[in-house]
Amino acid sequence: MITSPGKPLHLSCIPRGEAYALKVNISKNEIGIIYRVTAVLYVHGWNIEEAIAETSTDGYIQDIFIVKRIDRSPMTDEHLNAIHADLHELFYGGMSVMNYLALHPEKMESLRAKVETAPEIFLFNSEISDSTVMDLRMEDRPGILFEISQILFLFGVDILSFKAVTDSGQVRDTFLLRLENGSKLDENLHFFRLKEALTAVL
């Protein structure tokens, strides 16, 4: 585990099959945690297959990411230290995500490479759940989760959990979402605008 003295940011990683379970613990319960973590993982060449956000009994926010390096290389202490250093800058160093990405222009270029086929986006509110479900299907490419989390952050929407299933170059992403105030997204107020914004960047 890697920790920040005086700053509650803890990072640990264990192998999970061909992937790794990366656990990020932070005491700041605020919107945009997954947004910042996905930015760092994207820059460092890690593909995120699943993410789950949890709040522990002591108030810590615990995000678990199932990650696999794009070039299939293993997670090393050097990788983990570099990820931790960048996360520390984003959470405690006053650096914004956009300024962070500006330091890596080659990554910004690949984000602008939209796929040819428009994504399919489905949003619905279930009566038996206190969150909104978003299902997204599109051609797979690096940076998708970061771009989605960026749009959701700008809309004031928090990601409770995320799961990706990739098959034959297609990805299906399923999200559980909630507004900052803890409520579901409003079907009339948010659904169309959110779909429009996501389609524009993806």
mmCIF file with all atom_site columns, C-alpha atoms in Angstrom:
data_model
loop_
_atom_site.group_PDB
_atom_site.id
_atom_site.type_symbol
_atom_site.label_atom_id
_atom_site.label_alt_id
_atom_site.label_comp_id
_atom_site.label_asym_id
_atom_site.label_entity_id
_atom_site.label_seq_id
_atom_site.pdbx_PDB_ins_code
_atom_site.Cartn_x
_atom_site.Cartn_y
_atom_site.Cartn_z
_atom_site.occupancy
_atom_site.B_iso_or_equiv
_atom_site.pdbx_formal_charge
_atom_site.auth_seq_id
_atom_site.auth_comp_id
_atom_site.auth_asym_id
_atom_site.auth_atom_id
_atom_site.pdbx_PDB_model_num
ATOM 1   C CA . MET A 1 1   ? 0.000   0.000   0.000   1.00 0.00 ? 1   MET A CA 1
ATOM 2   C CA . ILE A 1 2   ? 1.160   3.523   -0.822  1.00 0.00 ? 2   ILE A CA 1
ATOM 3   C CA . THR A 1 3   ? 0.034   6.341   1.463   1.00 0.00 ? 3   THR A CA 1
ATOM 4   C CA . SER A 1 4   ? 0.420   10.114  1.589   1.00 0.00 ? 4   SER A CA 1
ATOM 5   C CA . PRO A 1 5   ? 1.645   11.445  4.971   1.00 0.00 ? 5   PRO A CA 1
ATOM 6   C CA . GLY A 1 6   ? -0.949  13.836  6.365   1.00 0.00 ? 6   GLY A CA 1
ATOM 7   C CA . LYS A 1 7   ? -3.076  13.410  3.249   1.00 0.00 ? 7   LYS A CA 1
ATOM 8   C CA . PRO A 1 8   ? -5.580  10.536  3.343   1.00 0.00 ? 8   PRO A CA 1
ATOM 9   C CA . LEU A 1 9   ? -4.892  8.968   -0.048  1.00 0.00 ? 9   LEU A CA 1
ATOM 10  C CA . HIS A 1 10  ? -4.094  5.266   -0.018  1.00 0.00 ? 10  HIS A CA 1
ATOM 11  C CA . LEU A 1 11  ? -3.392  3.090   -3.029  1.00 0.00 ? 11  LEU A CA 1
ATOM 12  C CA . SER A 1 12  ? -3.051  -0.694  -3.136  1.00 0.00 ? 12  SER A CA 1
ATOM 13  C CA . CYS A 1 13  ? -3.077  -3.275  -5.901  1.00 0.00 ? 13  CYS A CA 1
ATOM 14  C CA . ILE A 1 14  ? -3.462  -7.049  -6.112  1.00 0.00 ? 14  ILE A CA 1
ATOM 15  C CA . PRO A 1 15  ? -3.469  -9.370  -9.161  1.00 0.00 ? 15  PRO A CA 1
ATOM 16  C CA . ARG A 1 16  ? -6.865  -10.595 -10.323 1.00 0.00 ? 16  ARG A CA 1
ATOM 17  C CA . GLY A 1 17  ? -6.499  -13.109 -13.133 1.00 0.00 ? 17  GLY A CA 1
ATOM 18  C CA . GLU A 1 18  ? -4.963  -11.305 -16.095 1.00 0.00 ? 18  GLU A CA 1
ATOM 19  C CA . ALA A 1 19  ? -5.988  -7.950  -14.606 1.00 0.00 ? 19  ALA A CA 1
ATOM 20  C CA . TYR A 1 20  ? -5.383  -6.086  -11.326 1.00 0.00 ? 20  TYR A CA 1
ATOM 21  C CA . ALA A 1 21  ? -7.675  -4.833  -8.589  1.00 0.00 ? 21  ALA A CA 1
ATOM 22  C CA . LEU A 1 22  ? -6.565  -1.286  -7.812  1.00 0.00 ? 22  LEU A CA 1
ATOM 23  C CA . LYS A 1 23  ? -8.020  0.084   -4.580  1.00 0.00 ? 23  LYS A CA 1
ATOM 24  C CA . VAL A 1 24  ? -8.092  3.845   -4.017  1.00 0.00 ? 24  VAL A CA 1
ATOM 25  C CA . ASN A 1 25  ? -9.022  5.077   -0.521  1.00 0.00 ? 25  ASN A CA 1
ATOM 26  C CA . ILE A 1 26  ? -9.630  8.765   0.112   1.00 0.00 ? 26  ILE A CA 1
ATOM 27  C CA . SER A 1 27  ? -11.415 10.639  2.893   1.00 0.00 ? 27  SER A CA 1
ATOM 28  C CA . LYS A 1 28  ? -12.888 13.283  0.565   1.00 0.00 ? 28  LYS A CA 1
ATOM 29  C CA . ASN A 1 29  ? -16.487 12.351  -0.232  1.00 0.00 ? 29  ASN A CA 1
ATOM 30  C CA . GLU A 1 30  ? -17.019 14.563  -3.254  1.00 0.00 ? 30  GLU A CA 1
ATOM 31  C CA . ILE A 1 31  ? -18.164 14.287  -6.822  1.00 0.00 ? 31  ILE A CA 1
ATOM 32  C CA . GLY A 1 32  ? -15.529 13.653  -9.486  1.00 0.00 ? 32  GLY A CA 1
ATOM 33  C CA . ILE A 1 33  ? -13.350 11.081  -7.715  1.00 0.00 ? 33  ILE A CA 1
ATOM 34  C CA . ILE A 1 34  ? -13.758 8.532   -10.515 1.00 0.00 ? 34  ILE A CA 1
ATOM 35  C CA . TYR A 1 35  ? -13.285 11.341  -13.058 1.00 0.00 ? 35  TYR A CA 1
ATOM 36  C CA . ARG A 1 36  ? -9.829  12.139  -11.672 1.00 0.00 ? 36  ARG A CA 1
ATOM 37  C CA . VAL A 1 37  ? -8.788  8.523   -11.216 1.00 0.00 ? 37  VAL A CA 1
ATOM 38  C CA . THR A 1 38  ? -9.830  7.596   -14.765 1.00 0.00 ? 38  THR A CA 1
ATOM 39  C CA . ALA A 1 39  ? -7.809  10.530  -16.134 1.00 0.00 ? 39  ALA A CA 1
ATOM 40  C CA . VAL A 1 40  ? -4.654  9.283   -14.397 1.00 0.00 ? 40  VAL A CA 1
ATOM 41  C CA . LEU A 1 41  ? -5.180  5.658   -15.410 1.00 0.00 ? 41  LEU A CA 1
ATOM 42  C CA . TYR A 1 42  ? -5.806  6.697   -19.016 1.00 0.00 ? 42  TYR A CA 1
ATOM 43  C CA . VAL A 1 43  ? -2.593  8.745   -19.127 1.00 0.00 ? 43  VAL A CA 1
ATOM 44  C CA . HIS A 1 44  ? -0.628  5.841   -17.645 1.00 0.00 ? 44  HIS A CA 1
ATOM 45  C CA . GLY A 1 45  ? -1.938  3.354   -20.215 1.00 0.00 ? 45  GLY A CA 1
ATOM 46  C CA . TRP A 1 46  ? -4.397  1.349   -18.127 1.00 0.00 ? 46  TRP A CA 1
ATOM 47  C CA . ASN A 1 47  ? -7.747  0.142   -19.427 1.00 0.00 ? 47  ASN A CA 1
ATOM 48  C CA . ILE A 1 48  ? -10.522 0.041   -16.807 1.00 0.00 ? 48  ILE A CA 1
ATOM 49  C CA . GLU A 1 49  ? -12.831 -2.965  -16.991 1.00 0.00 ? 49  GLU A CA 1
ATOM 50  C CA . GLU A 1 50  ? -14.849 -2.309  -13.853 1.00 0.00 ? 50  GLU A CA 1
ATOM 51  C CA . ALA A 1 51  ? -15.168 0.290   -11.104 1.00 0.00 ? 51  ALA A CA 1
ATOM 52  C CA . ILE A 1 52  ? -17.099 0.202   -7.838  1.00 0.00 ? 52  ILE A CA 1
ATOM 53  C CA . ALA A 1 53  ? -17.399 3.144   -5.448  1.00 0.00 ? 53  ALA A CA 1
ATOM 54  C CA . GLU A 1 54  ? -18.047 2.370   -1.786  1.00 0.00 ? 54  GLU A CA 1
ATOM 55  C CA . THR A 1 55  ? -18.226 4.365   1.446   1.00 0.00 ? 55  THR A CA 1
ATOM 56  C CA . SER A 1 56  ? -16.765 2.519   4.422   1.00 0.00 ? 56  SER A CA 1
ATOM 57  C CA . THR A 1 57  ? -18.019 2.793   7.997   1.00 0.00 ? 57  THR A CA 1
ATOM 58  C CA . ASP A 1 58  ? -15.202 5.200   8.933   1.00 0.00 ? 58  ASP A CA 1
ATOM 59  C CA . GLY A 1 59  ? -16.252 7.636   6.208   1.00 0.00 ? 59  GLY A CA 1
ATOM 60  C CA . TYR A 1 60  ? -13.500 6.795   3.734   1.00 0.00 ? 60  TYR A CA 1
ATOM 61  C CA . ILE A 1 61  ? -14.397 6.606   0.068   1.00 0.00 ? 61  ILE A CA 1
ATOM 62  C CA . GLN A 1 62  ? -13.104 3.367   -1.424  1.00 0.00 ? 62  GLN A CA 1
ATOM 63  C CA . ASP A 1 63  ? -13.039 2.962   -5.182  1.00 0.00 ? 63  ASP A CA 1
ATOM 64  C CA . ILE A 1 64  ? -12.018 -0.393  -6.610  1.00 0.00 ? 64  ILE A CA 1
ATOM 65  C CA . PHE A 1 65  ? -10.898 -0.476  -10.235 1.00 0.00 ? 65  PHE A CA 1
ATOM 66  C CA . ILE A 1 66  ? -10.307 -3.651  -12.204 1.00 0.00 ? 66  ILE A CA 1
ATOM 67  C CA . VAL A 1 67  ? -7.575  -2.580  -14.617 1.00 0.00 ? 67  VAL A CA 1
ATOM 68  C CA . LYS A 1 68  ? -5.471  -4.116  -17.351 1.00 0.00 ? 68  LYS A CA 1
ATOM 69  C CA . ARG A 1 69  ? -2.541  -2.399  -19.025 1.00 0.00 ? 69  ARG A CA 1
ATOM 70  C CA . ILE A 1 70  ? -3.134  -1.719  -22.722 1.00 0.00 ? 70  ILE A CA 1
ATOM 71  C CA . ASP A 1 71  ? 0.234   -3.272  -23.657 1.00 0.00 ? 71  ASP A CA 1
ATOM 72  C CA . ARG A 1 72  ? -0.509  -6.214  -21.277 1.00 0.00 ? 72  ARG A CA 1
ATOM 73  C CA . SER A 1 73  ? 2.598   -5.529  -19.158 1.00 0.00 ? 73  SER A CA 1
ATOM 74  C CA . PRO A 1 74  ? 2.389   -6.206  -15.386 1.00 0.00 ? 74  PRO A CA 1
ATOM 75  C CA . MET A 1 75  ? 1.759   -3.638  -12.670 1.00 0.00 ? 75  MET A CA 1
ATOM 76  C CA . THR A 1 76  ? 5.067   -2.710  -11.030 1.00 0.00 ? 76  THR A CA 1
ATOM 77  C CA . ASP A 1 77  ? 5.935   -0.645  -7.956  1.00 0.00 ? 77  ASP A CA 1
ATOM 78  C CA . GLU A 1 78  ? 7.143   2.042   -10.357 1.00 0.00 ? 78  GLU A CA 1
ATOM 79  C CA . HIS A 1 79  ? 3.734   2.127   -12.075 1.00 0.00 ? 79  HIS A CA 1
ATOM 80  C CA . LEU A 1 80  ? 1.921   2.276   -8.740  1.00 0.00 ? 80  LEU A CA 1
ATOM 81  C CA . ASN A 1 81  ? 4.136   5.078   -7.405  1.00 0.00 ? 81  ASN A CA 1
ATOM 82  C CA . ALA A 1 82  ? 3.638   7.125   -10.580 1.00 0.00 ? 82  ALA A CA 1
ATOM 83  C CA . ILE A 1 83  ? -0.153  6.708   -10.395 1.00 0.00 ? 83  ILE A CA 1
ATOM 84  C CA . HIS A 1 84  ? -0.139  7.695   -6.715  1.00 0.00 ? 84  HIS A CA 1
ATOM 85  C CA . ALA A 1 85  ? 1.977   10.798  -7.368  1.00 0.00 ? 85  ALA A CA 1
ATOM 86  C CA . ASP A 1 86  ? -0.378  12.020  -10.094 1.00 0.00 ? 86  ASP A CA 1
ATOM 87  C CA . LEU A 1 87  ? -3.494  11.322  -8.017  1.00 0.00 ? 87  LEU A CA 1
ATOM 88  C CA . HIS A 1 88  ? -1.958  13.283  -5.148  1.00 0.00 ? 88  HIS A CA 1
ATOM 89  C CA . GLU A 1 89  ? -1.500  16.285  -7.443  1.00 0.00 ? 89  GLU A CA 1
ATOM 90  C CA . LEU A 1 90  ? -5.118  16.117  -8.595  1.00 0.00 ? 90  LEU A CA 1
ATOM 91  C CA . PHE A 1 91  ? -6.620  15.680  -5.124  1.00 0.00 ? 91  PHE A CA 1
ATOM 92  C CA . TYR A 1 92  ? -4.290  17.819  -3.002  1.00 0.00 ? 92  TYR A CA 1
ATOM 93  C CA . GLY A 1 93  ? -1.927  19.723  -5.314  1.00 0.00 ? 93  GLY A CA 1
ATOM 94  C CA . GLY A 1 94  ? -4.494  22.055  -6.813  1.00 0.00 ? 94  GLY A CA 1
ATOM 95  C CA . MET A 1 95  ? -4.087  20.703  -10.336 1.00 0.00 ? 95  MET A CA 1
ATOM 96  C CA . SER A 1 96  ? -7.196  20.415  -12.509 1.00 0.00 ? 96  SER A CA 1
ATOM 97  C CA . VAL A 1 97  ? -7.805  17.426  -14.753 1.00 0.00 ? 97  VAL A CA 1
ATOM 98  C CA . MET A 1 98  ? -7.605  19.556  -17.903 1.00 0.00 ? 98  MET A CA 1
ATOM 99  C CA . ASN A 1 99  ? -4.260  21.059  -16.854 1.00 0.00 ? 99  ASN A CA 1
ATOM 100 C CA . TYR A 1 100 ? -3.043  17.546  -16.061 1.00 0.00 ? 100 TYR A CA 1
ATOM 101 C CA . LEU A 1 101 ? -4.047  16.296  -19.514 1.00 0.00 ? 101 LEU A CA 1
ATOM 102 C CA . ALA A 1 102 ? -2.384  19.318  -21.123 1.00 0.00 ? 102 ALA A CA 1
ATOM 103 C CA . LEU A 1 103 ? 0.922   17.892  -19.856 1.00 0.00 ? 103 LEU A CA 1
ATOM 104 C CA . HIS A 1 104 ? 0.256   14.830  -22.038 1.00 0.00 ? 104 HIS A CA 1
ATOM 105 C CA . PRO A 1 105 ? -0.720  16.219  -25.485 1.00 0.00 ? 105 PRO A CA 1
ATOM 106 C CA . GLU A 1 106 ? -0.348  12.829  -27.161 1.00 0.00 ? 106 GLU A CA 1
ATOM 107 C CA . LYS A 1 107 ? -3.209  11.537  -25.007 1.00 0.00 ? 107 LYS A CA 1
ATOM 108 C CA . MET A 1 108 ? -5.377  14.517  -25.905 1.00 0.00 ? 108 MET A CA 1
ATOM 109 C CA . GLU A 1 109 ? -4.933  13.708  -29.598 1.00 0.00 ? 109 GLU A CA 1
ATOM 110 C CA . SER A 1 110 ? -6.225  10.157  -29.216 1.00 0.00 ? 110 SER A CA 1
ATOM 111 C CA . LEU A 1 111 ? -9.258  11.434  -27.294 1.00 0.00 ? 111 LEU A CA 1
ATOM 112 C CA . ARG A 1 112 ? -10.265 13.484  -30.326 1.00 0.00 ? 112 ARG A CA 1
ATOM 113 C CA . ALA A 1 113 ? -10.369 10.359  -32.507 1.00 0.00 ? 113 ALA A CA 1
ATOM 114 C CA . LYS A 1 114 ? -14.102 9.645   -32.514 1.00 0.00 ? 114 LYS A CA 1
ATOM 115 C CA . VAL A 1 115 ? -15.404 6.291   -33.740 1.00 0.00 ? 115 VAL A CA 1
ATOM 116 C CA . GLU A 1 116 ? -17.383 6.157   -36.984 1.00 0.00 ? 116 GLU A CA 1
ATOM 117 C CA . THR A 1 117 ? -20.511 4.572   -35.523 1.00 0.00 ? 117 THR A CA 1
ATOM 118 C CA . ALA A 1 118 ? -22.585 6.632   -33.096 1.00 0.00 ? 118 ALA A CA 1
ATOM 119 C CA . PRO A 1 119 ? -22.928 5.105   -29.611 1.00 0.00 ? 119 PRO A CA 1
ATOM 120 C CA . GLU A 1 120 ? -26.199 3.658   -28.354 1.00 0.00 ? 120 GLU A CA 1
ATOM 121 C CA . ILE A 1 121 ? -27.119 5.240   -25.018 1.00 0.00 ? 121 ILE A CA 1
ATOM 122 C CA . PHE A 1 122 ? -29.995 4.091   -22.802 1.00 0.00 ? 122 PHE A CA 1
ATOM 123 C CA . LEU A 1 123 ? -31.024 5.791   -19.542 1.00 0.00 ? 123 LEU A CA 1
ATOM 124 C CA . PHE A 1 124 ? -33.772 4.650   -17.195 1.00 0.00 ? 124 PHE A CA 1
ATOM 125 C CA . ASN A 1 125 ? -34.928 4.996   -13.606 1.00 0.00 ? 125 ASN A CA 1
ATOM 126 C CA . SER A 1 126 ? -35.947 1.828   -11.806 1.00 0.00 ? 126 SER A CA 1
ATOM 127 C CA . GLU A 1 127 ? -38.695 1.932   -9.180  1.00 0.00 ? 127 GLU A CA 1
ATOM 128 C CA . ILE A 1 128 ? -36.794 -0.538  -7.003  1.00 0.00 ? 128 ILE A CA 1
ATOM 129 C CA . SER A 1 129 ? -33.504 1.425   -7.010  1.00 0.00 ? 129 SER A CA 1
ATOM 130 C CA . ASP A 1 130 ? -32.445 4.861   -5.776  1.00 0.00 ? 130 ASP A CA 1
ATOM 131 C CA . SER A 1 131 ? -30.097 5.364   -8.739  1.00 0.00 ? 131 SER A CA 1
ATOM 132 C CA . THR A 1 132 ? -30.307 5.849   -12.506 1.00 0.00 ? 132 THR A CA 1
ATOM 133 C CA . VAL A 1 133 ? -29.036 3.149   -14.859 1.00 0.00 ? 133 VAL A CA 1
ATOM 134 C CA . MET A 1 134 ? -27.111 4.148   -17.977 1.00 0.00 ? 134 MET A CA 1
ATOM 135 C CA . ASP A 1 135 ? -26.276 1.525   -20.575 1.00 0.00 ? 135 ASP A CA 1
ATOM 136 C CA . LEU A 1 136 ? -23.866 2.497   -23.366 1.00 0.00 ? 136 LEU A CA 1
ATOM 137 C CA . ARG A 1 137 ? -22.776 0.431   -26.360 1.00 0.00 ? 137 ARG A CA 1
ATOM 138 C CA . MET A 1 138 ? -20.136 1.476   -28.869 1.00 0.00 ? 138 MET A CA 1
ATOM 139 C CA . GLU A 1 139 ? -16.859 0.563   -30.561 1.00 0.00 ? 139 GLU A CA 1
ATOM 140 C CA . ASP A 1 140 ? -14.089 0.146   -28.016 1.00 0.00 ? 140 ASP A CA 1
ATOM 141 C CA . ARG A 1 141 ? -11.163 2.569   -27.846 1.00 0.00 ? 141 ARG A CA 1
ATOM 142 C CA . PRO A 1 142 ? -8.864  3.943   -25.097 1.00 0.00 ? 142 PRO A CA 1
ATOM 143 C CA . GLY A 1 143 ? -10.181 6.808   -22.998 1.00 0.00 ? 143 GLY A CA 1
ATOM 144 C CA . ILE A 1 144 ? -13.906 6.051   -23.248 1.00 0.00 ? 144 ILE A CA 1
ATOM 145 C CA . LEU A 1 145 ? -14.490 5.851   -19.493 1.00 0.00 ? 145 LEU A CA 1
ATOM 146 C CA . PHE A 1 146 ? -12.540 9.062   -18.914 1.00 0.00 ? 146 PHE A CA 1
ATOM 147 C CA . GLU A 1 147 ? -14.626 10.967  -21.476 1.00 0.00 ? 147 GLU A CA 1
ATOM 148 C CA . ILE A 1 148 ? -17.877 9.625   -20.025 1.00 0.00 ? 148 ILE A CA 1
ATOM 149 C CA . SER A 1 149 ? -16.841 10.460  -16.462 1.00 0.00 ? 149 SER A CA 1
ATOM 150 C CA . GLN A 1 150 ? -15.844 13.975  -17.582 1.00 0.00 ? 150 GLN A CA 1
ATOM 151 C CA . ILE A 1 151 ? -19.309 14.654  -19.033 1.00 0.00 ? 151 ILE A CA 1
ATOM 152 C CA . LEU A 1 152 ? -21.007 13.218  -15.947 1.00 0.00 ? 152 LEU A CA 1
ATOM 153 C CA . PHE A 1 153 ? -18.821 15.397  -13.701 1.00 0.00 ? 153 PHE A CA 1
ATOM 154 C CA . LEU A 1 154 ? -19.800 18.506  -15.674 1.00 0.00 ? 154 LEU A CA 1
ATOM 155 C CA . PHE A 1 155 ? -23.472 17.563  -15.268 1.00 0.00 ? 155 PHE A CA 1
ATOM 156 C CA . GLY A 1 156 ? -23.052 17.141  -11.502 1.00 0.00 ? 156 GLY A CA 1
ATOM 157 C CA . VAL A 1 157 ? -23.655 13.396  -11.715 1.00 0.00 ? 157 VAL A CA 1
ATOM 158 C CA . ASP A 1 158 ? -21.813 10.924  -9.486  1.00 0.00 ? 158 ASP A CA 1
ATOM 159 C CA . ILE A 1 159 ? -20.836 7.426   -10.653 1.00 0.00 ? 159 ILE A CA 1
ATOM 160 C CA . LEU A 1 160 ? -21.732 4.824   -8.027  1.00 0.00 ? 160 LEU A CA 1
ATOM 161 C CA . SER A 1 161 ? -20.519 1.857   -10.030 1.00 0.00 ? 161 SER A CA 1
ATOM 162 C CA . PHE A 1 162 ? -19.441 0.944   -13.525 1.00 0.00 ? 162 PHE A CA 1
ATOM 163 C CA . LYS A 1 163 ? -18.887 -2.276  -15.423 1.00 0.00 ? 163 LYS A CA 1
ATOM 164 C CA . ALA A 1 164 ? -17.555 -2.806  -18.941 1.00 0.00 ? 164 ALA A CA 1
ATOM 165 C CA . VAL A 1 165 ? -17.947 -5.893  -21.082 1.00 0.00 ? 165 VAL A CA 1
ATOM 166 C CA . THR A 1 166 ? -15.861 -5.971  -24.262 1.00 0.00 ? 166 THR A CA 1
ATOM 167 C CA . ASP A 1 167 ? -16.530 -8.433  -27.065 1.00 0.00 ? 167 ASP A CA 1
ATOM 168 C CA . SER A 1 168 ? -15.177 -8.402  -30.646 1.00 0.00 ? 168 SER A CA 1
ATOM 169 C CA . GLY A 1 169 ? -14.179 -4.740  -30.535 1.00 0.00 ? 169 GLY A CA 1
ATOM 170 C CA . GLN A 1 170 ? -17.504 -3.608  -29.058 1.00 0.00 ? 170 GLN A CA 1
ATOM 171 C CA . VAL A 1 171 ? -17.886 -2.362  -25.495 1.00 0.00 ? 171 VAL A CA 1
ATOM 172 C CA . ARG A 1 172 ? -20.988 -2.321  -23.334 1.00 0.00 ? 172 ARG A CA 1
ATOM 173 C CA . ASP A 1 173 ? -20.692 -0.021  -20.322 1.00 0.00 ? 173 ASP A CA 1
ATOM 174 C CA . THR A 1 174 ? -23.271 -0.090  -17.548 1.00 0.00 ? 174 THR A CA 1
ATOM 175 C CA . PHE A 1 175 ? -23.334 2.699   -14.945 1.00 0.00 ? 175 PHE A CA 1
ATOM 176 C CA . LEU A 1 176 ? -25.279 3.368   -11.772 1.00 0.00 ? 176 LEU A CA 1
ATOM 177 C CA . LEU A 1 177 ? -25.629 7.144   -11.424 1.00 0.00 ? 177 LEU A CA 1
ATOM 178 C CA . ARG A 1 178 ? -26.887 9.634   -8.869  1.00 0.00 ? 178 ARG A CA 1
ATOM 179 C CA . LEU A 1 179 ? -27.012 13.427  -8.603  1.00 0.00 ? 179 LEU A CA 1
ATOM 180 C CA . GLU A 1 180 ? -24.915 15.316  -6.045  1.00 0.00 ? 180 GLU A CA 1
ATOM 181 C CA . ASN A 1 181 ? -27.977 15.663  -3.804  1.00 0.00 ? 181 ASN A CA 1
ATOM 182 C CA . GLY A 1 182 ? -28.424 11.873  -3.731  1.00 0.00 ? 182 GLY A CA 1
ATOM 183 C CA . SER A 1 183 ? -31.437 11.703  -6.049  1.00 0.00 ? 183 SER A CA 1
ATOM 184 C CA . LYS A 1 184 ? -31.947 9.993   -9.385  1.00 0.00 ? 184 LYS A CA 1
ATOM 185 C CA . LEU A 1 185 ? -31.551 11.899  -12.629 1.00 0.00 ? 185 LEU A CA 1
ATOM 186 C CA . ASP A 1 186 ? -34.733 13.610  -13.799 1.00 0.00 ? 186 ASP A CA 1
ATOM 187 C CA . GLU A 1 187 ? -36.017 11.988  -16.991 1.00 0.00 ? 187 GLU A CA 1
ATOM 188 C CA . ASN A 1 188 ? -37.303 15.267  -18.439 1.00 0.00 ? 188 ASN A CA 1
ATOM 189 C CA . LEU A 1 189 ? -34.466 17.492  -17.245 1.00 0.00 ? 189 LEU A CA 1
ATOM 190 C CA . HIS A 1 190 ? -31.354 15.341  -17.675 1.00 0.00 ? 190 HIS A CA 1
ATOM 191 C CA . PHE A 1 191 ? -31.826 12.385  -20.027 1.00 0.00 ? 191 PHE A CA 1
ATOM 192 C CA . PHE A 1 192 ? -31.897 14.153  -23.418 1.00 0.00 ? 192 PHE A CA 1
ATOM 193 C CA . ARG A 1 193 ? -29.196 16.685  -22.557 1.00 0.00 ? 193 ARG A CA 1
ATOM 194 C CA . LEU A 1 194 ? -26.885 13.996  -21.176 1.00 0.00 ? 194 LEU A CA 1
ATOM 195 C CA . LYS A 1 195 ? -27.330 11.764  -24.235 1.00 0.00 ? 195 LYS A CA 1
ATOM 196 C CA . GLU A 1 196 ? -26.666 14.740  -26.510 1.00 0.00 ? 196 GLU A CA 1
ATOM 197 C CA . ALA A 1 197 ? -23.462 15.674  -24.660 1.00 0.00 ? 197 ALA A CA 1
ATOM 198 C CA . LEU A 1 198 ? -22.142 12.098  -24.632 1.00 0.00 ? 198 LEU A CA 1
ATOM 199 C CA . THR A 1 199 ? -22.887 11.581  -28.321 1.00 0.00 ? 199 THR A CA 1
ATOM 200 C CA . ALA A 1 200 ? -20.994 14.786  -29.148 1.00 0.00 ? 200 ALA A CA 1
ATOM 201 C CA . VAL A 1 201 ? -17.734 13.577  -27.569 1.00 0.00 ? 201 VAL A CA 1
ATOM 202 C CA . LEU A 1 202 ? -17.924 9.838   -28.194 1.00 0.00 ? 202 LEU A CA 1
#
